Short mmCIF file of C-alpha atoms and ligand atoms in Angstrom, two decimals:
data_model
loop_
_atom_site.label_atom_id
_atom_site.label_comp_id
_atom_site.label_asym_id
_atom_site.label_seq_id
_atom_site.Cartn_x
_atom_site.Cartn_y
_atom_site.Cartn_z
CA MET A 1077 27.02 -5.50 -9.43
CA PRO A 1078 28.70 -2.36 -8.08
CA GLN A 1079 29.92 -2.16 -4.51
CA THR A 1080 26.95 -1.86 -2.19
CA ILE A 1081 26.33 0.30 0.85
CA ALA A 1082 23.64 -1.17 3.08
CA VAL A 1083 21.25 1.29 4.67
CA LEU A 1084 19.47 -0.39 7.57
CA ASP A 1085 16.06 1.19 7.92
CA PHE A 1086 14.92 1.82 11.48
CA GLY A 1087 11.78 3.62 10.40
CA SER A 1088 12.96 7.15 9.71
CA GLN A 1089 11.19 9.11 7.00
CA LEU A 1090 14.67 10.21 6.02
CA THR A 1091 15.95 6.75 5.10
CA GLN A 1092 15.25 7.35 1.42
CA VAL A 1093 16.93 10.71 1.66
CA ILE A 1094 20.06 8.96 2.91
CA ALA A 1095 19.83 6.61 -0.08
CA ARG A 1096 19.45 9.61 -2.33
CA ARG A 1097 22.54 11.32 -0.93
CA ILE A 1098 24.44 8.10 -1.56
CA ARG A 1099 23.23 8.05 -5.17
CA GLU A 1100 24.34 11.66 -5.51
CA CYS A 1101 27.85 10.42 -4.75
CA GLN A 1102 27.37 7.90 -7.57
CA VAL A 1103 27.48 5.02 -5.17
CA TYR A 1104 24.99 2.17 -5.10
CA SER A 1105 23.02 1.53 -1.94
CA LYS A 1106 20.32 -0.83 -0.91
CA ILE A 1107 17.82 -0.32 1.88
CA TYR A 1108 17.51 -3.33 4.15
CA HIS A 1109 15.01 -4.12 6.87
CA TYR A 1110 16.61 -3.27 10.21
CA SER A 1111 16.59 -6.90 11.35
CA THR A 1112 18.43 -8.26 8.29
CA PRO A 1113 20.84 -10.97 9.51
CA ALA A 1114 24.50 -10.04 9.37
CA ALA A 1115 25.06 -13.22 7.33
CA LYS A 1116 22.86 -11.83 4.58
CA LEU A 1117 24.83 -8.58 4.50
CA ARG A 1118 28.04 -10.61 4.29
CA GLU A 1119 26.60 -12.68 1.49
CA ASP A 1120 25.75 -9.44 -0.36
CA ASN A 1121 29.31 -8.36 0.17
CA VAL A 1122 28.35 -4.92 1.46
CA ALA A 1123 31.17 -2.39 1.63
CA GLY A 1124 29.68 -0.37 4.47
CA ILE A 1125 26.59 -0.05 6.62
CA ILE A 1126 24.58 3.04 7.52
CA LEU A 1127 22.15 2.81 10.40
CA SER A 1128 19.27 5.19 9.73
CA GLY A 1129 17.45 7.32 12.23
CA GLY A 1130 14.14 6.24 13.67
CA PRO A 1131 11.32 7.57 15.79
CA GLN A 1132 11.73 5.10 18.67
CA SER A 1133 13.80 5.05 21.82
CA VAL A 1134 16.34 2.22 21.93
CA TYR A 1135 14.70 1.24 25.22
CA ALA A 1136 11.15 1.10 23.89
CA LYS A 1137 9.44 -2.28 24.05
CA GLN A 1138 8.97 -2.40 20.30
CA ALA A 1139 12.30 -0.72 19.54
CA PRO A 1140 13.76 -1.98 16.27
CA HIS A 1141 17.14 -3.57 16.95
CA PRO A 1142 19.64 -4.83 14.38
CA ASP A 1143 21.37 -8.19 14.43
CA PRO A 1144 24.23 -7.40 16.86
CA ALA A 1145 26.57 -9.43 14.63
CA ILE A 1146 26.60 -6.59 12.10
CA PHE A 1147 29.26 -5.00 14.32
CA GLN A 1148 31.47 -8.05 13.80
CA LEU A 1149 31.38 -8.07 10.02
CA GLY A 1150 34.55 -6.01 9.76
CA VAL A 1151 32.90 -3.39 7.52
CA PRO A 1152 32.61 0.32 8.35
CA VAL A 1153 29.42 1.43 10.11
CA LEU A 1154 27.94 4.92 10.27
CA GLY A 1155 25.15 5.44 12.79
CA ILE A 1156 22.91 8.43 12.26
CA CYS A 1157 20.77 9.75 15.12
CA TYR A 1158 18.91 6.63 16.36
CA GLY A 1159 21.75 4.74 14.68
CA VAL A 1160 24.29 6.26 17.03
CA GLN A 1161 22.16 5.37 20.02
CA LEU A 1162 22.09 1.80 18.80
CA MET A 1163 25.88 1.88 18.71
CA GLY A 1164 25.89 3.16 22.28
CA TYR A 1165 23.44 0.46 23.30
CA PHE A 1166 25.10 -2.48 21.57
CA LEU A 1167 28.75 -1.51 21.97
CA GLU A 1168 28.58 -0.88 25.69
CA GLY A 1169 28.28 2.86 25.92
CA GLU A 1170 25.45 4.53 27.76
CA VAL A 1171 22.30 6.00 26.32
CA GLU A 1172 20.02 8.21 28.31
CA HIS A 1173 16.36 7.94 27.63
CA SER A 1174 14.64 11.25 27.24
CA LYS A 1175 10.96 11.90 26.72
CA ALA A 1176 11.51 15.31 25.15
CA ARG A 1177 12.93 15.44 21.64
CA GLU A 1178 15.73 17.82 20.81
CA TYR A 1179 14.60 19.35 17.57
CA GLY A 1180 16.08 22.02 15.35
CA HIS A 1181 19.38 23.68 14.63
CA GLY A 1182 22.52 23.07 16.64
CA HIS A 1183 26.11 24.17 16.22
CA LEU A 1184 28.72 21.52 15.66
CA THR A 1185 32.31 22.14 16.67
CA ILE A 1186 34.64 19.66 15.03
CA LYS A 1187 37.38 18.65 17.44
CA LYS A 1188 39.17 16.13 15.25
CA PRO A 1189 38.34 16.03 11.57
CA GLY A 1190 39.52 12.45 11.03
CA ARG A 1191 38.24 10.85 7.84
CA LEU A 1192 34.59 11.67 8.42
CA PHE A 1193 35.03 15.42 8.61
CA ALA A 1194 38.04 15.74 6.29
CA GLY A 1195 38.06 19.03 4.41
CA LEU A 1196 35.24 20.59 6.45
CA PRO A 1197 35.31 23.87 8.39
CA LYS A 1198 35.56 23.64 12.16
CA LYS A 1199 32.12 25.03 12.88
CA LEU A 1200 28.91 23.99 11.13
CA ARG A 1201 25.20 24.37 11.61
CA VAL A 1202 23.54 21.00 11.96
CA TRP A 1203 19.99 19.71 12.21
CA ASN A 1204 18.88 17.68 15.21
CA SER A 1205 15.84 15.59 15.81
CA HIS A 1206 16.32 13.02 18.51
CA GLY A 1207 15.02 11.89 21.88
CA ASP A 1208 17.59 9.59 23.48
CA LYS A 1209 21.12 10.79 23.92
CA LEU A 1210 24.49 9.11 24.17
CA THR A 1211 25.94 9.90 27.60
CA LYS A 1212 28.99 7.63 27.75
CA LEU A 1213 31.22 6.59 24.89
CA PRO A 1214 31.48 2.91 24.06
CA PRO A 1215 35.01 1.53 24.60
CA GLY A 1216 37.34 2.26 21.67
CA PHE A 1217 35.45 5.43 20.68
CA ARG A 1218 36.37 9.06 21.04
CA SER A 1219 34.40 12.21 20.53
CA ILE A 1220 35.26 14.09 17.33
CA GLY A 1221 32.58 16.78 17.48
CA THR A 1222 30.39 18.51 20.04
CA THR A 1223 27.25 20.62 19.98
CA GLU A 1224 25.86 22.90 22.65
CA ASN A 1225 23.76 20.01 23.92
CA SER A 1226 26.07 17.07 23.51
CA PRO A 1227 29.76 16.34 24.04
CA PHE A 1228 29.25 13.26 21.83
CA ALA A 1229 27.53 14.78 18.79
CA ALA A 1230 30.02 12.92 16.58
CA ILE A 1231 32.09 9.93 17.59
CA GLU A 1232 34.56 7.57 15.97
CA ASP A 1233 36.37 4.35 16.51
CA ALA A 1234 38.95 4.77 13.75
CA LYS A 1235 40.32 1.29 14.30
CA ARG A 1236 37.06 -0.50 13.59
CA ASN A 1237 35.85 2.24 11.23
CA PHE A 1238 32.76 2.93 13.31
CA TYR A 1239 31.29 6.41 13.16
CA GLY A 1240 28.28 7.93 14.79
CA ILE A 1241 26.56 11.27 14.39
CA GLN A 1242 23.76 12.49 16.55
CA PHE A 1243 22.41 14.98 14.00
CA HIS A 1244 21.09 14.37 10.47
CA PRO A 1245 23.74 14.82 7.75
CA GLU A 1246 21.26 13.84 5.05
CA VAL A 1247 19.05 16.94 5.31
CA PHE A 1248 19.83 20.27 3.68
CA HIS A 1249 19.61 22.09 7.01
CA THR A 1250 22.88 20.43 8.01
CA GLU A 1251 25.70 22.40 6.43
CA ARG A 1252 28.05 20.19 4.42
CA GLY A 1253 26.09 17.11 5.49
CA ALA A 1254 26.40 15.65 2.01
CA ASP A 1255 30.20 15.93 2.32
CA MET A 1256 30.11 13.96 5.56
CA ILE A 1257 28.26 11.16 3.80
CA ARG A 1258 30.65 11.39 0.87
CA ASN A 1259 33.62 11.17 3.24
CA PHE A 1260 32.14 8.07 4.83
CA LEU A 1261 31.55 6.41 1.47
CA LEU A 1262 34.76 7.32 -0.30
CA GLY A 1263 37.17 7.96 2.56
CA VAL A 1264 36.07 5.34 5.09
CA CYS A 1265 34.42 2.59 3.03
CA GLY A 1266 36.68 3.24 0.04
CA VAL A 1267 33.99 2.56 -2.55
CA LYS A 1268 34.29 3.70 -6.14
CA GLN A 1269 31.92 6.15 -7.77
CA GLU A 1270 30.39 4.04 -10.46
CA TRP A 1271 26.63 4.28 -9.94
CA THR A 1272 25.36 6.69 -12.61
CA THR A 1273 21.93 7.26 -14.14
CA ARG A 1274 22.96 4.88 -16.95
CA GLU A 1275 23.75 2.27 -14.35
CA PHE A 1276 20.40 2.88 -12.71
CA VAL A 1277 18.60 2.39 -16.01
CA ASP A 1278 20.42 -0.89 -16.74
CA HIS A 1279 19.74 -2.17 -13.26
CA ALA A 1280 16.07 -1.13 -13.41
CA VAL A 1281 15.70 -2.87 -16.77
CA GLU A 1282 17.07 -6.10 -15.29
CA LYS A 1283 14.81 -5.82 -12.29
CA ILE A 1284 11.72 -5.25 -14.41
CA ARG A 1285 12.58 -8.23 -16.59
CA ALA A 1286 13.11 -10.41 -13.55
CA GLN A 1287 9.79 -9.36 -12.04
CA VAL A 1288 7.71 -9.53 -15.18
CA GLY A 1289 9.18 -12.52 -16.99
CA LYS A 1290 7.03 -13.15 -20.03
CA GLY A 1291 4.02 -11.40 -18.46
CA ARG A 1292 2.12 -8.44 -19.80
CA VAL A 1293 2.19 -4.98 -18.24
CA LEU A 1294 -0.49 -2.33 -18.57
CA LEU A 1295 0.30 1.28 -17.84
CA GLY A 1296 -1.89 4.33 -17.63
CA LEU A 1297 -0.10 7.08 -19.47
CA SER A 1298 -1.06 10.64 -18.56
CA GLY A 1299 1.61 12.38 -20.57
CA GLY A 1300 3.13 13.79 -17.37
CA VAL A 1301 6.75 13.29 -16.39
CA ASP A 1302 6.31 10.31 -14.09
CA SER A 1303 4.15 8.08 -16.24
CA SER A 1304 6.16 9.05 -19.34
CA VAL A 1305 9.46 8.02 -17.79
CA ALA A 1306 7.90 4.84 -16.41
CA ALA A 1307 6.57 4.02 -19.89
CA ALA A 1308 9.92 4.62 -21.59
CA LEU A 1309 11.74 2.53 -18.97
CA LEU A 1310 9.26 -0.33 -19.10
CA HIS A 1311 9.36 -0.24 -22.87
CA LYS A 1312 13.13 -0.47 -22.88
CA ALA A 1313 12.89 -3.46 -20.55
CA ILE A 1314 10.04 -5.45 -22.05
CA GLY A 1315 9.14 -3.86 -25.41
CA LYS A 1316 5.96 -5.35 -26.78
CA GLN A 1317 4.92 -6.84 -23.45
CA LEU A 1318 3.93 -3.29 -22.46
CA THR A 1319 0.59 -1.77 -23.38
CA CYS A 1320 -0.13 1.84 -22.50
CA VAL A 1321 -3.55 3.34 -22.06
CA PHE A 1322 -4.14 7.04 -22.48
CA VAL A 1323 -7.52 8.38 -21.43
CA ASP A 1324 -8.70 11.33 -23.48
CA ASN A 1325 -11.09 12.89 -20.98
CA GLY A 1326 -11.91 15.88 -23.16
CA LEU A 1327 -10.23 18.11 -20.59
CA LEU A 1328 -6.81 18.10 -22.20
CA ARG A 1329 -4.92 21.03 -23.63
CA LYS A 1330 -4.69 21.78 -27.31
CA GLY A 1331 -2.70 19.18 -29.22
CA GLU A 1332 -2.00 17.10 -26.12
CA ARG A 1333 -3.48 13.86 -27.32
CA ALA A 1334 -1.78 14.19 -30.71
CA ALA A 1335 1.57 14.80 -29.02
CA VAL A 1336 1.21 11.66 -26.89
CA GLU A 1337 0.22 9.59 -29.91
CA LYS A 1338 3.15 10.91 -31.88
CA LEU A 1339 5.79 10.38 -29.21
CA TYR A 1340 4.75 7.02 -27.84
CA GLY A 1341 3.10 5.52 -30.87
CA ASP A 1342 5.21 6.82 -33.74
CA HIS A 1343 8.53 7.47 -32.06
CA PHE A 1344 8.85 4.79 -29.39
CA HIS A 1345 6.53 2.33 -31.14
CA ILE A 1346 4.82 1.58 -27.88
CA ASP A 1347 1.54 -0.32 -28.07
CA LEU A 1348 -0.64 2.67 -27.19
CA ARG A 1349 -4.41 2.53 -26.79
CA VAL A 1350 -6.31 5.77 -26.55
CA ALA A 1351 -9.65 5.72 -24.77
CA ASP A 1352 -11.74 8.38 -26.43
CA ALA A 1353 -13.98 9.42 -23.56
CA GLY A 1354 -14.33 13.18 -23.91
CA LYS A 1355 -18.06 13.04 -24.58
CA LEU A 1356 -18.74 10.80 -21.60
CA PHE A 1357 -16.84 13.11 -19.24
CA LEU A 1358 -18.66 16.17 -20.54
CA ARG A 1359 -22.02 14.47 -20.18
CA ARG A 1360 -21.31 13.56 -16.60
CA LEU A 1361 -20.06 17.04 -15.82
CA LYS A 1362 -23.00 18.84 -17.35
CA GLY A 1363 -24.38 21.51 -15.04
CA VAL A 1364 -21.93 20.68 -12.22
CA SER A 1365 -20.10 23.71 -10.90
CA GLU A 1366 -18.80 22.80 -7.44
CA PRO A 1367 -15.03 22.12 -7.74
CA GLU A 1368 -14.78 19.06 -5.48
CA GLN A 1369 -17.87 17.59 -7.08
CA LYS A 1370 -16.26 18.07 -10.50
CA ARG A 1371 -13.07 16.41 -9.27
CA LYS A 1372 -15.02 13.45 -7.91
CA ILE A 1373 -16.90 12.95 -11.16
CA ILE A 1374 -13.70 13.24 -13.21
CA GLY A 1375 -11.83 10.86 -10.90
CA ARG A 1376 -14.60 8.28 -10.86
CA THR A 1377 -15.14 8.41 -14.60
CA PHE A 1378 -11.40 8.13 -15.18
CA VAL A 1379 -11.16 4.93 -13.15
CA GLU A 1380 -14.21 3.53 -14.89
CA VAL A 1381 -12.91 4.29 -18.39
CA PHE A 1382 -9.43 3.10 -17.53
CA GLU A 1383 -10.71 -0.14 -16.08
CA LYS A 1384 -12.93 -0.76 -19.07
CA SER A 1385 -10.12 -0.24 -21.54
CA LEU A 1386 -7.83 -2.51 -19.55
CA LYS A 1387 -10.45 -5.23 -19.70
CA SER A 1388 -10.80 -4.79 -23.43
CA ILE A 1389 -7.08 -5.25 -23.93
CA GLY A 1390 -7.24 -8.74 -22.53
CA HIS A 1391 -5.33 -10.59 -19.90
CA ALA A 1392 -2.39 -9.02 -18.10
CA GLU A 1393 -0.67 -9.81 -14.84
CA PHE A 1394 0.90 -6.46 -14.09
CA LEU A 1395 -0.02 -2.83 -13.74
CA GLY A 1396 2.84 -0.39 -14.25
CA GLN A 1397 2.81 2.85 -12.29
CA GLY A 1398 5.03 5.90 -12.22
CA THR A 1399 4.93 6.14 -8.44
CA LEU A 1400 7.78 8.22 -7.04
CA TYR A 1401 9.14 8.17 -3.55
CA PRO A 1402 7.34 11.35 -2.42
CA ASP A 1403 4.03 9.73 -3.47
CA VAL A 1404 4.89 6.76 -1.30
CA ILE A 1405 5.44 9.00 1.72
CA GLU A 1406 2.27 10.95 1.03
CA SER A 1407 0.07 7.94 0.75
CA VAL A 1408 1.37 6.20 3.87
CA SER A 1409 1.83 8.97 6.33
CA ILE A 1410 -0.11 12.10 5.67
CA GLY A 1411 -3.71 11.02 5.86
CA GLY A 1412 -6.01 13.99 5.53
CA ASN A 1413 -3.33 16.28 4.20
CA PRO A 1414 -4.30 18.11 1.02
CA ALA A 1415 -1.01 17.06 -0.54
CA ALA A 1416 -2.20 13.47 -0.32
CA LEU A 1417 -5.54 14.45 -1.82
CA ILE A 1418 -3.82 15.86 -4.88
CA LYS A 1419 -3.03 12.39 -6.04
CA THR A 1420 -6.53 11.01 -5.74
CA HIS A 1421 -7.22 11.39 -9.41
CA HIS A 1422 -4.27 9.34 -10.55
CA ASN A 1423 -4.60 6.82 -7.84
CA VAL A 1424 -6.42 3.95 -9.45
CA GLY A 1425 -7.63 2.87 -6.04
CA GLY A 1426 -8.58 -0.74 -5.57
CA LEU A 1427 -8.04 -1.48 -9.25
CA PRO A 1428 -4.95 -3.68 -8.94
CA GLU A 1429 -6.66 -5.89 -6.34
CA ARG A 1430 -9.95 -6.02 -8.21
CA MET A 1431 -8.25 -6.99 -11.43
CA LYS A 1432 -5.69 -9.15 -9.66
CA LEU A 1433 -2.83 -7.10 -11.04
CA LYS A 1434 0.60 -6.94 -9.48
CA LEU A 1435 2.24 -3.53 -9.40
CA VAL A 1436 5.44 -2.71 -11.25
CA GLU A 1437 6.82 0.58 -9.97
CA PRO A 1438 10.33 1.10 -11.32
CA LEU A 1439 10.63 4.70 -10.04
CA ARG A 1440 9.43 4.04 -6.54
CA GLU A 1441 12.69 4.96 -4.88
CA LEU A 1442 13.43 8.09 -6.85
CA PHE A 1443 12.79 11.77 -6.35
CA LYS A 1444 11.43 13.97 -9.12
CA ASP A 1445 14.72 15.45 -10.31
CA GLU A 1446 16.24 11.96 -10.49
CA VAL A 1447 13.28 10.79 -12.56
CA ARG A 1448 13.92 13.66 -14.94
CA ARG A 1449 17.52 12.55 -15.36
CA VAL A 1450 16.36 9.00 -16.04
CA GLY A 1451 13.95 10.42 -18.64
CA GLU A 1452 16.78 12.25 -20.32
CA ALA A 1453 18.95 9.15 -20.30
CA LEU A 1454 16.10 7.28 -22.01
CA GLY A 1455 15.93 9.85 -24.78
CA LEU A 1456 12.66 11.55 -23.85
CA PRO A 1457 12.46 15.08 -25.28
CA ARG A 1458 12.95 18.14 -23.13
CA GLU A 1459 9.32 19.21 -23.32
CA VAL A 1460 8.29 15.93 -21.71
CA VAL A 1461 11.07 15.62 -19.14
CA TRP A 1462 10.82 19.25 -18.02
CA ARG A 1463 7.10 19.59 -18.44
CA GLN A 1464 5.22 21.70 -15.94
CA PRO A 1465 2.83 19.89 -13.62
CA PHE A 1466 -0.71 19.57 -14.92
CA PRO A 1467 -3.57 18.57 -12.63
CA GLY A 1468 -5.26 15.21 -13.19
CA PRO A 1469 -8.70 16.82 -13.65
CA GLY A 1470 -7.09 18.96 -16.33
CA LEU A 1471 -8.98 21.92 -17.75
CA GLY A 1472 -11.95 20.71 -15.71
CA VAL A 1473 -10.67 22.78 -12.78
CA ARG A 1474 -9.61 25.67 -15.02
CA VAL A 1475 -13.04 26.41 -16.40
CA MET A 1476 -14.68 28.10 -13.43
CA GLY A 1477 -18.10 26.79 -12.69
CA ASP A 1478 -19.91 24.45 -15.03
CA ILE A 1479 -18.08 23.08 -18.03
CA THR A 1480 -19.21 23.21 -21.63
CA ALA A 1481 -17.49 22.33 -24.88
CA ASP A 1482 -17.53 26.00 -25.94
CA LYS A 1483 -15.85 27.23 -22.79
CA LEU A 1484 -13.24 24.48 -23.08
CA GLU A 1485 -12.53 25.49 -26.64
CA ILE A 1486 -11.96 29.14 -25.66
CA LEU A 1487 -9.72 28.13 -22.77
CA ARG A 1488 -7.75 25.72 -24.96
CA ASN A 1489 -7.09 28.36 -27.58
CA ALA A 1490 -6.07 30.98 -25.05
CA ASP A 1491 -3.84 28.51 -23.22
CA ALA A 1492 -2.14 27.50 -26.47
CA VAL A 1493 -1.18 31.14 -27.07
CA LEU A 1494 0.18 31.45 -23.54
CA GLN A 1495 2.25 28.24 -23.82
CA GLU A 1496 3.63 29.30 -27.18
CA GLU A 1497 4.79 32.61 -25.78
CA MET A 1498 6.17 31.04 -22.60
CA LEU A 1499 8.18 28.57 -24.66
CA SER A 1500 9.50 31.02 -27.19
CA SER A 1501 10.51 33.52 -24.50
CA GLY A 1502 12.23 30.78 -22.50
CA TYR A 1503 10.09 31.47 -19.42
CA TYR A 1504 8.26 28.15 -19.63
CA TYR A 1505 11.19 26.33 -18.04
CA LYS A 1506 11.91 29.08 -15.53
CA VAL A 1507 8.56 29.03 -13.79
CA TRP A 1508 6.72 26.28 -11.93
CA GLN A 1509 3.44 26.54 -13.81
CA SER A 1510 1.88 28.83 -16.37
CA PHE A 1511 -1.71 28.45 -17.52
CA CYS A 1512 -4.95 30.17 -18.39
CA VAL A 1513 -8.17 30.09 -16.43
CA PHE A 1514 -11.58 30.61 -18.00
CA LEU A 1515 -13.81 33.04 -16.09
CA PRO A 1516 -17.50 32.83 -16.92
CA VAL A 1517 -17.83 36.56 -16.55
CA ARG A 1518 -18.74 38.70 -19.52
CA THR A 1519 -17.38 42.19 -19.74
CA VAL A 1520 -17.87 45.01 -22.18
CA GLY A 1521 -15.28 45.97 -24.76
CA VAL A 1522 -14.79 47.42 -28.20
CA PHE A 1523 -13.42 45.57 -31.19
CA GLY A 1524 -13.11 47.72 -34.28
CA ASP A 1525 -16.30 49.77 -34.25
CA GLU A 1526 -18.28 47.21 -32.44
CA ARG A 1527 -19.23 46.87 -28.85
CA THR A 1528 -18.34 43.39 -27.52
CA TYR A 1529 -19.56 41.49 -24.53
CA ASP A 1530 -17.11 38.63 -24.03
CA TYR A 1531 -15.49 36.38 -21.45
CA VAL A 1532 -12.41 36.95 -19.30
CA ILE A 1533 -9.24 34.86 -19.33
CA ALA A 1534 -7.00 34.97 -16.27
CA ILE A 1535 -3.34 34.17 -16.63
CA ARG A 1536 -1.74 32.34 -13.75
CA VAL A 1537 2.05 32.05 -13.71
CA VAL A 1538 3.78 30.99 -10.49
CA GLU A 1539 7.20 30.24 -9.16
CA SER A 1540 7.56 27.45 -6.63
CA THR A 1541 9.78 24.57 -5.64
CA ASP A 1542 7.23 22.12 -4.30
CA ALA A 1543 3.75 23.61 -4.92
CA MET A 1544 3.22 23.95 -1.17
CA THR A 1545 3.91 27.67 -1.41
CA ALA A 1546 4.13 29.76 -4.55
CA ASP A 1547 4.79 33.31 -5.68
CA TRP A 1548 3.20 34.93 -8.69
CA ALA A 1549 5.84 35.31 -11.36
CA LYS A 1550 7.04 38.77 -12.25
CA LEU A 1551 7.09 38.25 -16.01
CA PRO A 1552 8.34 41.17 -18.09
CA HIS A 1553 5.51 43.58 -18.90
CA GLU A 1554 6.25 43.33 -22.62
CA LEU A 1555 5.70 39.58 -22.49
CA ILE A 1556 2.42 39.93 -20.60
CA GLN A 1557 1.35 42.56 -23.06
CA LYS A 1558 2.14 40.33 -26.02
CA ILE A 1559 0.26 37.40 -24.53
CA SER A 1560 -2.71 39.58 -23.71
CA SER A 1561 -3.02 41.20 -27.12
CA ARG A 1562 -2.52 37.89 -28.90
CA ILE A 1563 -5.27 36.26 -26.83
CA THR A 1564 -7.79 39.07 -27.34
CA ASN A 1565 -6.95 39.26 -31.05
CA GLU A 1566 -6.77 35.57 -31.83
CA VAL A 1567 -9.18 33.87 -29.49
CA ARG A 1568 -12.83 34.41 -30.24
CA GLY A 1569 -14.98 34.93 -27.22
CA VAL A 1570 -12.34 36.59 -25.06
CA GLY A 1571 -12.65 40.31 -24.49
CA ARG A 1572 -10.36 40.80 -21.53
CA VAL A 1573 -7.22 39.27 -20.06
CA VAL A 1574 -6.19 39.67 -16.42
CA TYR A 1575 -2.97 38.65 -14.68
CA ASP A 1576 -3.24 36.89 -11.33
CA VAL A 1577 -1.02 38.56 -8.71
CA SER A 1578 -1.88 36.32 -5.76
CA SER A 1579 0.61 34.16 -3.95
CA LYS A 1580 0.04 30.85 -2.22
CA PRO A 1581 -0.95 31.09 0.57
CA PRO A 1582 -3.56 32.43 0.77
CA ALA A 1583 -4.51 31.67 -2.85
CA THR A 1584 -3.92 28.20 -4.22
CA ILE A 1585 -2.13 27.70 -7.54
CA GLU A 1586 -5.22 26.42 -9.33
CA TRP A 1587 -8.32 28.57 -9.14
CA GLU A 1588 -10.56 25.68 -8.18
P1 LIG B 1613 -2.99 24.03 -5.52
O1 LIG B 1613 -4.05 24.54 -6.44
O2 LIG B 1613 -3.57 23.20 -4.42
O3 LIG B 1613 -2.10 23.07 -6.40
O4 LIG B 1613 -2.10 25.12 -5.00
C1 LIG B 1613 -0.88 22.51 -6.01
C2 LIG B 1613 -0.37 21.66 -7.16
O5 LIG B 1613 -1.23 20.54 -7.37
C3 LIG B 1613 -1.81 20.58 -8.64
N1 LIG B 1613 -3.21 20.18 -8.45
C4 LIG B 1613 -3.71 18.97 -8.76
N2 LIG B 1613 -3.08 17.88 -9.30
N3 LIG B 1613 -5.15 16.71 -9.20
C5 LIG B 1613 -3.83 16.76 -9.53
O6 LIG B 1613 -3.30 15.77 -10.03
C6 LIG B 1613 -5.82 17.76 -8.66
O7 LIG B 1613 -7.01 17.68 -8.39
C7 LIG B 1613 -5.04 18.95 -8.43
N4 LIG B 1613 -5.35 20.16 -7.92
C8 LIG B 1613 -4.20 20.89 -7.94
C9 LIG B 1613 -1.66 22.00 -9.13
O8 LIG B 1613 -1.61 22.07 -10.55
C10 LIG B 1613 -0.35 22.40 -8.48
O9 LIG B 1613 0.77 21.91 -9.21
#
């Protein structure tokens, strides 16, 4: 086991971001419950402790407090935000309770770089979000940095290797924050950088094996990045004990099912079952044109088909899921937020409880870009690892209004042309999403000598970093022209192509 940094979690949403920054330094960390006994940390031989932030006041009735003996372990401690107030509280400084939170940018002036701020400029913009404030240093400490609002924005006890920072070094808004964490890990704790993606994979494989034993794991494979990486990782860990289920809902893009069968079945030799449910989905969707209604039908039918195929596979104890850390945050904290709604389709709801399945979620602590690196390390091809997002309801929300097999066919053919051109021009990997939308509007045109009266395809290409906001992509005119003429020439039923020049907000990325 590599050297471990313990992150004690006092309830901050940023705890996982701290863990991520540590991973970025190629150091292994483990998140512990805030009340973990010091003896346990000693037993785990931790090389350093980071106290996370937290929403509480140290004086609150329910305030999470650590085992005070952690300060006697003889290992370095870094307190962040709430963590520094805990140091003040437990090491005999003074902490002032404040009802108002200080929130936003501050300016740090480094007075003494010491080991924590080694190599950093004297003045840095930092990000604050705290209520209580340290007002008197604990004995043995000195201030090493100030902000406009605090003479004790950064403190150290170099003898005991205790450090505290009032602001959040883990967020991007804090300039050089990652270097502060790096300095703590390498300079103060003296750990080696040996935790790489390879290491992560090996460790995850061991963990999966330990959890699953000889049991059987079922996994719903969508073909997207998360479930693909989860499948490859589970397969590496438990081989034939994994069975994947892919639901063909009839709303997939051209060649999608064949690609999944080829990669997972032929290449990885994963036990892959395909539920052929296109007809059922189309039957249920017949005549339905309201977008949320369509989503509901697709979601419900998906769960039903998925559950049925799991039952037909036979007994299993575990359900694998490609849950990532941002999904975990969404589902616990942002009730009612549309971002949380996005996942409803993939969320198999009460299924694990109903079928008495235990969850195996090997990517639960990772962020998307880390999952992509894991995918690469597992040998997944670029077009899977760097695939653009695709909504769960698939082409169902890209055919405007009611869905028919004919409309789907037109959309599929047009979309295939677009993807081909995006890939061959290299733009596919430069944009966030690129897709076609079927508009059930017929317009007049001429083809040869004949008058035509055909449908419209809209092209939607956007740039974004998180899908919360997006800009329409300024593709070269020649490329748009090529896509347009190929679609009108090659796809029967399309007489006109339009390019969507709306940004989000106010438009959403998908049209429905
Ligand atoms: P919007 O259209 O809301 O999309 O700007 C933001 C991101 O979410 C995707 N999206 C969905 N994903 N089920 C999904 O799994 C859905 O119902 C859904 N609707 C939108 C969309 O492709 C974009 O990446």
